[in-house]
Short mmCIF file of C-alpha atoms in Angstrom, two decimals:
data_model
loop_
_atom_site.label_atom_id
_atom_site.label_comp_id
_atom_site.label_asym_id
_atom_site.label_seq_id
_atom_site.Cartn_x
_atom_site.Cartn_y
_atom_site.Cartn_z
CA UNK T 1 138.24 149.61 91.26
CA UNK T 2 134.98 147.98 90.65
CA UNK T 3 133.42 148.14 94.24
CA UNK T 4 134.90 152.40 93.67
CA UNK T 5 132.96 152.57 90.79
CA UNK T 6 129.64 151.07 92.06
CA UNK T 7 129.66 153.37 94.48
CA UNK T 8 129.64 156.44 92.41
CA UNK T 9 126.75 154.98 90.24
CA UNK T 10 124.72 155.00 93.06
CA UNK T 11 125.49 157.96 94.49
CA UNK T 12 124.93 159.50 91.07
CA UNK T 13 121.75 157.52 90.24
CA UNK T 14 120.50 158.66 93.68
CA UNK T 15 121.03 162.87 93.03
CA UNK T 16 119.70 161.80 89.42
CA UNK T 17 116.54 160.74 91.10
CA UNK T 18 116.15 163.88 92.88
CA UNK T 19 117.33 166.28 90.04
CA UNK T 20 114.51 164.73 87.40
CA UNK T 21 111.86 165.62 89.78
CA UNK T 22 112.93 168.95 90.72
CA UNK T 23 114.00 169.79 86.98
CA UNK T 24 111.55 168.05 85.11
CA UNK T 25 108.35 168.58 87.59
CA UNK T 26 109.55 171.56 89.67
CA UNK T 27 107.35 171.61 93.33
CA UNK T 28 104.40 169.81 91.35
CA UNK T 29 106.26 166.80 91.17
CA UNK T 30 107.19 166.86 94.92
CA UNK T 31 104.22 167.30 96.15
CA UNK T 32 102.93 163.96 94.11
CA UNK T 33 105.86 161.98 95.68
CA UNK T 34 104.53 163.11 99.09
CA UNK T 35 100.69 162.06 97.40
CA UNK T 36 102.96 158.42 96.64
CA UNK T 37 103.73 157.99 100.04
CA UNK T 38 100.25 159.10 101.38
CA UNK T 39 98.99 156.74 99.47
CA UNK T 40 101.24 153.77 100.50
CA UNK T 41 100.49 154.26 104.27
CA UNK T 42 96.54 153.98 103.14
CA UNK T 43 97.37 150.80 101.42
CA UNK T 44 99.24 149.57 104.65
CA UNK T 45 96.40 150.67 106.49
CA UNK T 46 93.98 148.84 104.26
CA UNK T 47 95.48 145.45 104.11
CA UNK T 48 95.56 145.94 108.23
CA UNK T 49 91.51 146.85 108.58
CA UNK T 50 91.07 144.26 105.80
CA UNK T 51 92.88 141.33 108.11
CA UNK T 52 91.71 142.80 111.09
CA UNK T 53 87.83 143.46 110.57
CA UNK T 54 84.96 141.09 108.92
CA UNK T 55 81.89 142.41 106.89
CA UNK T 56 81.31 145.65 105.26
CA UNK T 57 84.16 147.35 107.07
CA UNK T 58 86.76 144.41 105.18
CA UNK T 59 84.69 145.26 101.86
CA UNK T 60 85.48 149.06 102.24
CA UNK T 61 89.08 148.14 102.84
CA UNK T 62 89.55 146.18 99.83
CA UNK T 63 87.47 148.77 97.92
CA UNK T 64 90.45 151.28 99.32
CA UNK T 65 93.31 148.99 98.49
CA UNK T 66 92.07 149.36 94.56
CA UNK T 67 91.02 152.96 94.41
CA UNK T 68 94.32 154.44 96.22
CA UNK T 69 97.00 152.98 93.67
CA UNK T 70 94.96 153.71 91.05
CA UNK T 71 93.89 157.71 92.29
CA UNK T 72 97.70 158.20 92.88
CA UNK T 73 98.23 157.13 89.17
CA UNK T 74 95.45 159.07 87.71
CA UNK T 75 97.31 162.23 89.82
CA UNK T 76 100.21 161.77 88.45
CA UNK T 77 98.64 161.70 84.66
CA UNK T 78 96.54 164.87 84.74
CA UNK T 79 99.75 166.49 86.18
CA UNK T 80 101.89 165.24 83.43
CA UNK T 81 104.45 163.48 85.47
CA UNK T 82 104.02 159.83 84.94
CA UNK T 83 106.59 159.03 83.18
CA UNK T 84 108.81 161.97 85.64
CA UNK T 85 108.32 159.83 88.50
CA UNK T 86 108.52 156.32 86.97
CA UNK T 87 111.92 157.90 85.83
CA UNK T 88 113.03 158.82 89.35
CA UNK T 89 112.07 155.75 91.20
CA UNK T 90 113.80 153.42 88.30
CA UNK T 91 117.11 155.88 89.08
CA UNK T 92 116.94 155.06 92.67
CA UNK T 93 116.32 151.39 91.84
CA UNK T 94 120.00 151.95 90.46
CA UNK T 95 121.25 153.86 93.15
CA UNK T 96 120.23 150.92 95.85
CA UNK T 97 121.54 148.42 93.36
CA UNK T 98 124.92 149.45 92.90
CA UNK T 99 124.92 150.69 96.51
CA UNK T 100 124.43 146.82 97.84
CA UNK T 101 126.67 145.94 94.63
CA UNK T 102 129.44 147.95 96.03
CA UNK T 103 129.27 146.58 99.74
CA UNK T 104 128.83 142.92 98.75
CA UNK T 105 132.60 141.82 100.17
CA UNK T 106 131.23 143.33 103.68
CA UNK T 107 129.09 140.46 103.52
CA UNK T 108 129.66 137.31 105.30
CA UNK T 109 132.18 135.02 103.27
CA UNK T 110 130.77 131.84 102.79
CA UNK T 111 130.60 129.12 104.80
CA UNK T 112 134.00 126.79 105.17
CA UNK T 113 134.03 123.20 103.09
CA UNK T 114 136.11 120.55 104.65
CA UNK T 115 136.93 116.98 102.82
CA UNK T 116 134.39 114.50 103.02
CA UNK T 117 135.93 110.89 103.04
CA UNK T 118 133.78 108.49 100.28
CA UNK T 119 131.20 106.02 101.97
CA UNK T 120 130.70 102.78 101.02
CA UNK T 121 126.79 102.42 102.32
CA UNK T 122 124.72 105.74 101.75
CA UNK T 123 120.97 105.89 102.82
CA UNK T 124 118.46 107.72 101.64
CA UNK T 125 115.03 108.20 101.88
CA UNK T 126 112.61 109.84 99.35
CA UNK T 127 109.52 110.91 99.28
CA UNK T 128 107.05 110.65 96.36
CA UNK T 129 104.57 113.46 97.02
CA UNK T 130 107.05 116.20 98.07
CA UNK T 131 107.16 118.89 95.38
CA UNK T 132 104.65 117.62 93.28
CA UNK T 133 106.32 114.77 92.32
CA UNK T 134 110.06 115.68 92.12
CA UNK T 135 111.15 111.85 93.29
CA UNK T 136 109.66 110.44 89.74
CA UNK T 137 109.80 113.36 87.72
CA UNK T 138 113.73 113.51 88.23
CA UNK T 139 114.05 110.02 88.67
CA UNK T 140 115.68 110.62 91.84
CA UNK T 141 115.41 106.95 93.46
CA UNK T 142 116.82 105.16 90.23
CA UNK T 143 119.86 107.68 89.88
CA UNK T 144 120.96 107.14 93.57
CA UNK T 145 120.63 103.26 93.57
CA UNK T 146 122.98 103.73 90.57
CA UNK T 147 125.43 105.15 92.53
CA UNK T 148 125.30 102.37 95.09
CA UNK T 149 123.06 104.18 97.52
CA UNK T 150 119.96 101.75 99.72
CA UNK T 151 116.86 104.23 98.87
CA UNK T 152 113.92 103.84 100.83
CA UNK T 153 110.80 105.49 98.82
CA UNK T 154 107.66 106.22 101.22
CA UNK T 155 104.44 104.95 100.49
CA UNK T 156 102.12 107.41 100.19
CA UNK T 157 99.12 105.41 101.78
CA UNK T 158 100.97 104.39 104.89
CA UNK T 159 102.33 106.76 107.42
CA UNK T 160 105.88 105.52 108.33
CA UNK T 161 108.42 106.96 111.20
CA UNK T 162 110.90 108.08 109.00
CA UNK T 163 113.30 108.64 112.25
CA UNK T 164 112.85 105.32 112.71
CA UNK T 165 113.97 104.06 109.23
CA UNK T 166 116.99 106.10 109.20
CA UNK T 167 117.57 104.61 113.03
CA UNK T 168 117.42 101.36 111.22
CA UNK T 169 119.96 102.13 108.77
CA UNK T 170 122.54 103.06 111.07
CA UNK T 171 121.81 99.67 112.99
CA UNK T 172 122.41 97.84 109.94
CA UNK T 173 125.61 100.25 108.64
CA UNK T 174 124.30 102.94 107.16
CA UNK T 175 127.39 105.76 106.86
CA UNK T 176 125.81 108.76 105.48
CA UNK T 177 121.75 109.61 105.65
CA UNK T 178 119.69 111.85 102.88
CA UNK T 179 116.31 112.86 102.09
CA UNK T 180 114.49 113.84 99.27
CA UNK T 181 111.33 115.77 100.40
CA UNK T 182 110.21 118.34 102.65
CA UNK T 183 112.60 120.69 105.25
CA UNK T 184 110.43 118.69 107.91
CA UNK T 185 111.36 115.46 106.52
CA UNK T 186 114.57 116.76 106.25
CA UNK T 187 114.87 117.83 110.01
CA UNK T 188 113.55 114.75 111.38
CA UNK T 189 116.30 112.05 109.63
CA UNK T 190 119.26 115.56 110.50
CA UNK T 191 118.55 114.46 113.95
CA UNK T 192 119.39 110.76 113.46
CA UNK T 193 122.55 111.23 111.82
CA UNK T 194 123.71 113.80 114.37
CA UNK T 195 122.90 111.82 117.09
CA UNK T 196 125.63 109.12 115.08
CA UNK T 197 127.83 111.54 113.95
CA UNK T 198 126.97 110.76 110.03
CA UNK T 199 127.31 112.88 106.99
CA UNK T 200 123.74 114.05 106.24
CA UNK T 201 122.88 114.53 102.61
CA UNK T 202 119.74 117.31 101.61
CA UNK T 203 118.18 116.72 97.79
CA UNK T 204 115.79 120.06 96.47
CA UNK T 205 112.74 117.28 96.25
CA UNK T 206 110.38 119.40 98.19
CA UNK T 207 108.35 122.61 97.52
CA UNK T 208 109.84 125.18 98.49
CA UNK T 209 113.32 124.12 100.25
CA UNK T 210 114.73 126.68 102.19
CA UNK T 211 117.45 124.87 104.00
CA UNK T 212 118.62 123.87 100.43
CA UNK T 213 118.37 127.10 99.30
CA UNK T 214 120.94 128.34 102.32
CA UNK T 215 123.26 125.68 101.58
CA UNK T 216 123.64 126.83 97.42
CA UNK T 217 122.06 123.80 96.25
CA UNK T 218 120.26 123.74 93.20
CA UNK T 219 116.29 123.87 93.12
CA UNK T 220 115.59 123.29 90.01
CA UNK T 221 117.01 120.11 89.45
CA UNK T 222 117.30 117.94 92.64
CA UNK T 223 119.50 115.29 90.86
CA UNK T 224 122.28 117.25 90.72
CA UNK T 225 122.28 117.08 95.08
CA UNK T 226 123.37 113.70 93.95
CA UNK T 227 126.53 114.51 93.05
CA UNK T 228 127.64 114.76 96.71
CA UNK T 229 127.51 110.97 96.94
CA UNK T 230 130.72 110.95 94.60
CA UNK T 231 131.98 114.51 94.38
CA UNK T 232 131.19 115.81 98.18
CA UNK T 233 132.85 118.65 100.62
CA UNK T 234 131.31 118.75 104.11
CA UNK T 235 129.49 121.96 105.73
CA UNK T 236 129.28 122.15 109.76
CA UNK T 237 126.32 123.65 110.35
CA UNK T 238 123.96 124.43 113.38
CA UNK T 239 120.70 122.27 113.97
CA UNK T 240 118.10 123.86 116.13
CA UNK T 241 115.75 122.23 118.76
CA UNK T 242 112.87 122.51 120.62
CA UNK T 243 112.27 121.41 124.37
CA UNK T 244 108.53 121.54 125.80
CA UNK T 245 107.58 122.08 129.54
CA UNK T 246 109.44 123.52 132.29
CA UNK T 247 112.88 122.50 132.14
CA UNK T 248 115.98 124.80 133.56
CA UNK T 249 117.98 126.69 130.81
CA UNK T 250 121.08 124.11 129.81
CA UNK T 251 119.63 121.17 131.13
CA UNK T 252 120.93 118.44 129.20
CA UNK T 253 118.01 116.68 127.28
CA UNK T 254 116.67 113.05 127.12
CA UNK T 255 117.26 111.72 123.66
CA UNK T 256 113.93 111.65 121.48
CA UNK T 257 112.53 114.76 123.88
CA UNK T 258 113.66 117.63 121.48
CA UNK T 259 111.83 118.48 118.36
CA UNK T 260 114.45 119.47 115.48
CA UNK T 261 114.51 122.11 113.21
CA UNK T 262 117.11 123.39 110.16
CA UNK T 263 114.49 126.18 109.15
CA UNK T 264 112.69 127.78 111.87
CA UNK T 265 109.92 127.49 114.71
CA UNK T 266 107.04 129.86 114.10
CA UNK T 267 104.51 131.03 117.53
CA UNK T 268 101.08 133.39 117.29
CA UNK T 269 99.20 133.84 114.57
CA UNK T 270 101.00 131.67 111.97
CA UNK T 271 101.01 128.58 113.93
CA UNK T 272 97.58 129.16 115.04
CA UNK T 273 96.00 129.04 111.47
CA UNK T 274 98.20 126.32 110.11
CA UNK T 275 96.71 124.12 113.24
CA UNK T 276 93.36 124.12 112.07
CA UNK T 277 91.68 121.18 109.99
CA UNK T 278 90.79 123.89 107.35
CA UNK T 279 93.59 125.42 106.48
CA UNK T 280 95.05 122.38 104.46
CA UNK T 281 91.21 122.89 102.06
CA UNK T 282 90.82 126.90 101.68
CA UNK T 283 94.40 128.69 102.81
CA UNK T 284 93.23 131.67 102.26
CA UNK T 285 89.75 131.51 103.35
CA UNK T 286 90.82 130.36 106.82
CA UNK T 287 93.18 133.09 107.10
CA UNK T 288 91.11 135.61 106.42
CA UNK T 289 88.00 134.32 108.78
CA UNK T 290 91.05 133.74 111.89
CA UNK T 291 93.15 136.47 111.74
CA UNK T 292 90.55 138.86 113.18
CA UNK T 293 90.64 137.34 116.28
CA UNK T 294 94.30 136.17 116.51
CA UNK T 295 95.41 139.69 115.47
CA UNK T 296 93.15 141.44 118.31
CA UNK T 297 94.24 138.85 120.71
CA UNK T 298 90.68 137.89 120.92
CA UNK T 299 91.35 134.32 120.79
CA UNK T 300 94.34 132.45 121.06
CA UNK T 301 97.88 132.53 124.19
CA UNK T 302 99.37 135.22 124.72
CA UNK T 303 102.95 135.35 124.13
CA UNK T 304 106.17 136.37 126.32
CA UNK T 305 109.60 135.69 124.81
CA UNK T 306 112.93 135.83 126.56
CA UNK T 307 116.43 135.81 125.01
CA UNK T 308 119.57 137.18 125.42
CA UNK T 309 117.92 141.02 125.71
CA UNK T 310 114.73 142.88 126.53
CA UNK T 311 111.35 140.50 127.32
CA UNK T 312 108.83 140.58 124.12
CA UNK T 313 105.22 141.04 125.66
CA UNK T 314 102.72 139.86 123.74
CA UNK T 315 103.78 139.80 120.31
CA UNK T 316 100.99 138.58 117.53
CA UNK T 317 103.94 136.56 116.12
CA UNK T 318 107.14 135.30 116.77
CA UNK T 319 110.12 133.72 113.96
CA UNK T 320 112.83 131.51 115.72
CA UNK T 321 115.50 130.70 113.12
CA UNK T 322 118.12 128.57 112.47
CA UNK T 323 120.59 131.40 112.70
CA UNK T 324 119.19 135.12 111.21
CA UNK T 325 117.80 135.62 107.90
CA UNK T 326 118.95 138.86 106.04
CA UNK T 327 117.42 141.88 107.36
CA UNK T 328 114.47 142.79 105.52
CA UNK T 329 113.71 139.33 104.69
CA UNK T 330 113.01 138.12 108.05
CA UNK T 331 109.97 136.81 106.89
CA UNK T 332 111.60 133.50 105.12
CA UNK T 333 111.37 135.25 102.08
CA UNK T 334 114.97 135.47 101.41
CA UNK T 335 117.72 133.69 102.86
CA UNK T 336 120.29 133.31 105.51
CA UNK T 337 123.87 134.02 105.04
CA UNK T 338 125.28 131.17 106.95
CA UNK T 339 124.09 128.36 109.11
CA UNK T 340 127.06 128.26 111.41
CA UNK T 341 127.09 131.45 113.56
CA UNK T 342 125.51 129.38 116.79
CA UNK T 343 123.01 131.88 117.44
CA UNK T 344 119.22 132.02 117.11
CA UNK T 345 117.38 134.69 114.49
CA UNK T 346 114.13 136.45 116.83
CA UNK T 347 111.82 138.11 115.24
CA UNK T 348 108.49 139.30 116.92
CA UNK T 349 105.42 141.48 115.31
CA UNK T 350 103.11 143.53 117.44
CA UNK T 351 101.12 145.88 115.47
CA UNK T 352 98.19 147.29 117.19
CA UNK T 353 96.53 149.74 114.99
CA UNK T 354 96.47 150.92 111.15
CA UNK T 355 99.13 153.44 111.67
CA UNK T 356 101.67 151.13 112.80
CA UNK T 357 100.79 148.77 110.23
CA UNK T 358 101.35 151.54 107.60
CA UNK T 359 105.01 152.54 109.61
CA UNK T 360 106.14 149.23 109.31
CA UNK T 361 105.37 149.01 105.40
CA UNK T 362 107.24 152.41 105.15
CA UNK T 363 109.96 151.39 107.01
CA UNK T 364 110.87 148.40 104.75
CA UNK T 365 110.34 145.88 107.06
CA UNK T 366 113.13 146.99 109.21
CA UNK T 367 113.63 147.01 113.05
CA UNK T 368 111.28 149.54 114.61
CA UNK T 369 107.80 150.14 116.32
CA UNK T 370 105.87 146.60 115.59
CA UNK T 371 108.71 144.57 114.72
CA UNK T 372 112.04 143.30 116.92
CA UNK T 373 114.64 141.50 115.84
CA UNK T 374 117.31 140.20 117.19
CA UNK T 375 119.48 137.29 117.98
CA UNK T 376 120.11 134.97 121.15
CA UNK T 377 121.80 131.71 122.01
CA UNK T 378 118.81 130.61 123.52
CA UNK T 379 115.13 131.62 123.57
CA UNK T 380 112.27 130.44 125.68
CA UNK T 381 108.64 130.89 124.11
CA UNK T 382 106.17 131.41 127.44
CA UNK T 383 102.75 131.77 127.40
CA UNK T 384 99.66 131.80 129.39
CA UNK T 385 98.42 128.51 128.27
CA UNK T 386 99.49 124.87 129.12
CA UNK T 387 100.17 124.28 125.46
CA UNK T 388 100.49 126.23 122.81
CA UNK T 389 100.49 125.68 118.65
CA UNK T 390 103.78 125.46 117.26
CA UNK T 391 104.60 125.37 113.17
CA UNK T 392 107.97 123.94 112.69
CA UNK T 393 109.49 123.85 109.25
CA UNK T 394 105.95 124.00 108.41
CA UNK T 395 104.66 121.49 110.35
CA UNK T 396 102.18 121.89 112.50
CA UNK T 397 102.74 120.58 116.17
CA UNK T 398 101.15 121.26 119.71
CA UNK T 399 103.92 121.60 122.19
CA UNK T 400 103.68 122.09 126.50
CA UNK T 401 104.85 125.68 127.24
CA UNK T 402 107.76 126.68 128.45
CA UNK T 403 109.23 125.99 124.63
CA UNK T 404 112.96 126.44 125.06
CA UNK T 405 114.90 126.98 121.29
CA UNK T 406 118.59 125.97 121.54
CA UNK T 407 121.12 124.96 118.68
CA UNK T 408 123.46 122.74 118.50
CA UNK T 409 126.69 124.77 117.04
CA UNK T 410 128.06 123.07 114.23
CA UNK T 411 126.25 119.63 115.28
CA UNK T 412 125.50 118.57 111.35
CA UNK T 413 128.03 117.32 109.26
CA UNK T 414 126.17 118.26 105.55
CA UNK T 415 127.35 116.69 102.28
CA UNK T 416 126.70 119.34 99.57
CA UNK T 417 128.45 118.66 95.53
CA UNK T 418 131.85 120.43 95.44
CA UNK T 419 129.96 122.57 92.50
CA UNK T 420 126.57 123.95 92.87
CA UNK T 421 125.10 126.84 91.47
CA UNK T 422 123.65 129.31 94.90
CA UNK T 423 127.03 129.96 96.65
CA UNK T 424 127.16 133.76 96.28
CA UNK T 425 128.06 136.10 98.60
CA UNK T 426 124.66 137.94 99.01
CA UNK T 427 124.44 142.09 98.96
CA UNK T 428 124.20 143.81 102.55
CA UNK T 429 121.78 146.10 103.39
CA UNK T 430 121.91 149.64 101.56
CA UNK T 431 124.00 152.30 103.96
CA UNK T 432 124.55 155.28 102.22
CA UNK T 433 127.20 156.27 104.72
CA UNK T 434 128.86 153.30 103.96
CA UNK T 435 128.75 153.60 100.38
CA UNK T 436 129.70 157.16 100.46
CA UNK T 437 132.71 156.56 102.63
CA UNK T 438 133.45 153.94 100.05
CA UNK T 439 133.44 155.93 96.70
CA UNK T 440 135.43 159.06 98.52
CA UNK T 441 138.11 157.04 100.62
CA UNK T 442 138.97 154.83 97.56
CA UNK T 443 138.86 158.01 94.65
CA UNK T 444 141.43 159.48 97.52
CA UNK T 445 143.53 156.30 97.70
CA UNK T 446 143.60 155.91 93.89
CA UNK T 447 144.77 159.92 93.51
CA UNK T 448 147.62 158.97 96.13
CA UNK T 449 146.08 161.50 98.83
CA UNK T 450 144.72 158.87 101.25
CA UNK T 451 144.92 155.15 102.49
CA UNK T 452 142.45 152.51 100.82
#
């Protein structure tokens, strides 16, 4: 009944977005939702010639980026129809809400839990600066030794091989592994405890955490990740590597010759600004004085990447995940589903002039004329350069080229707490087929003239 009726909201909130405009504004108001759109695709096209271009042709662009939003406003006051239109697009807000409300259980369930058996030594390894402090602020190290874990917390003035401390663990009997810090941190001690077959434990101590975020744990307060040490279920999930240089596809590797990853491994333009020595001083600065070059192919490899389907010829940029993020959040802005489908998220950008840059932004970020995406079992990154940057989970690495991307299908044993707050089912993608199918089929079943 409730997925019935959240389909009819949006359906109606969607012909209530059209019939305020045509009521309330007539053609007028028409014709300023086509001047809405014309402006958009001049944004688009000014954040393009504004990345794309130095001097006074990047000055005009930002100079268009403020006077297009704010002529298209100004329209729509002298005709009247601000609040018309502000009216319309909140309705088909709605309409997409309850649409994606209404298709949530076509979304992947979650994940499987399995029992996790108690261990007697748990490891851990924290570090201080991750997050701005999250290992002191939460007091992360004192809460685990309380629960009988060894906790190892990094010095901040000494590199240390922190594959090599969890190696030590196991030596000595460590049973289950864990970090607090960074998803490259994170990926780095993964690979130890798959290579032993241990339960692997992931505390929210970093910045941003992604890889906790896809496993439902909770960001805001990394102590409760704790809780898996005594009240733990297990999650199989996928770990991803990287090979360098020219090896055949399924050659088994040497052990310590693959790079890990649980996020992603980024190629182009990304990993060619996060390489240089000034990007860690002025982000934005050195974006803005590389990605001229990089995005005219002016200056860095160019790109091939093959997977399971067609060959991607120079693309600007290429994502390889740790299975797919969501459509239309491809960009590692939103999340992935589940970490256990065994196959690699692809994503590549090409966009060559203004008006693709200004299709893509219309589009919604979906699949279409500057941007593929796509998944494959295994993906090799070519290019024509010996070596080429590589930025995985956010570090920055240099790696020999062919890169081959593999997973490992359900390789990492995870110990997550048996409660924690981000298991949801996340909403699909709008379909207004779907949804329409959906609110007509089941009004039919519920009358009695139709199945459900």
């Amino acid at each position: 009944m409730g997925r019935r009726w959240a389909a009819r909201l949006s359906l109606a909130a969607g012909v209530a977005a059209l019939l305020v405009l045509v009521v309330f504004g007539g053609l007028v108001s028409l014709v300023l939702m086509g001047v809405g759109w014309a402006g958009l695709a001049l944004s688009a096209a000014g954040v393009w010639w504004m990345l794309t271009h130095t001097g006074r042709i990047r000055v005009l662009a930002v100079l268009l980026l403020v006077a297009v939003p704010l002529a298209v406003l100004a329209l729509y006051a002298a005709a009247g129809l601000l609040w018309v239109v502000l009216v319309s697009l909140g309705l088909w807000a709605l309409a997409v809400f309850a649409g994606r409300a209404a298709l949530v259980e076509d979304a992947p369930p979650a994940m499987p839990e399995h029992p996790a058996r108690r261990t007697e030594r748990p490891f851990l390894i924290m570090n201080p600066r991750s997050g701005g402090g999250k290992v002191a602020k939460f007091r992360l190290a004192e809460r685990a030794r309380a629960l009988g874990a060894e906790v190892v917390v990094l010095d901040p003035d000494r590199p240390q091989d922190v594959a090599e401390l969890a190696r030590e663990a196991v030596r000595r009997g460590a049973d289950l592994l864990g970090v607090a810090g960074g998803d490259g941190t994170q990926a780095l001690v993964a690979g130890v405890a798959v290579a032993h077959d241990l339960p692997f434990v992931v505390i929210s101590a970093g910045t941003r955490n992604h890889f906790a975020l896809d496993l439902g744990l909770d960001r805001k307060n990394p102590a409760r990740c704790l809780e898996a040490l005594t009240d733990g279920v297990e999650l199989r999930v996928d770990l991803g590597y990287l090979r360098a240089g020219s090896t055949e596809p399924g050659e088994p590797a040497e052990p310590g010759t693959e790079v890990v990853f649980v996020n992603s491994a980024s190629f182009g333009v990304y990993a060619e600004v996060v390489q240089s020595p000034a990007y860690r001083d002025d982000k934005v600065r050195t974006i803005l004085e590389m990605l001229p070059d990089l995005l005219a192919q002016e200056s860095g490899a160019r790109l091939s990447v093959r997977g399971d389907g067609p060959v991607l010829d120079a693309p600007q940029a290429v994502l390889v995940s740790n299975n797919p993020y969501q459509r239309g959040d491809s960009a590692g802005l939103g999340r992935r589903e589940r970490l256990d489908t065994g196959e690699l998220g692809v994503l590549g950008v090409h966009v060559g002039s203004a008006a693709e840059a200004a299709e893509l932004l219309l589009r919604g970020g979906q699949q279409g004329r500057g941007l593929t995406e796509t998944t494959a079992r295994e993906v090799v990154v070519d290019a024509d350069a010996p070596v080429i940057p590589v930025g995985v989970d956010g570090e920055a690495l240099t790696l020999a080229t062919p890169v081959r991307c593999r997973l490992a299908p359900g390789a990492l044993r995870v110990r997550v707490p048996r409660h924690r707050p981000g298991v949801r089912l996340g909403a699909p993608p709008m379909d207004w087929r779907r949804v329409r199918r959906l609110a007509l089929t089941m009004g039919r079943a519920a009358a009695g003239r139709g199945p459900a």
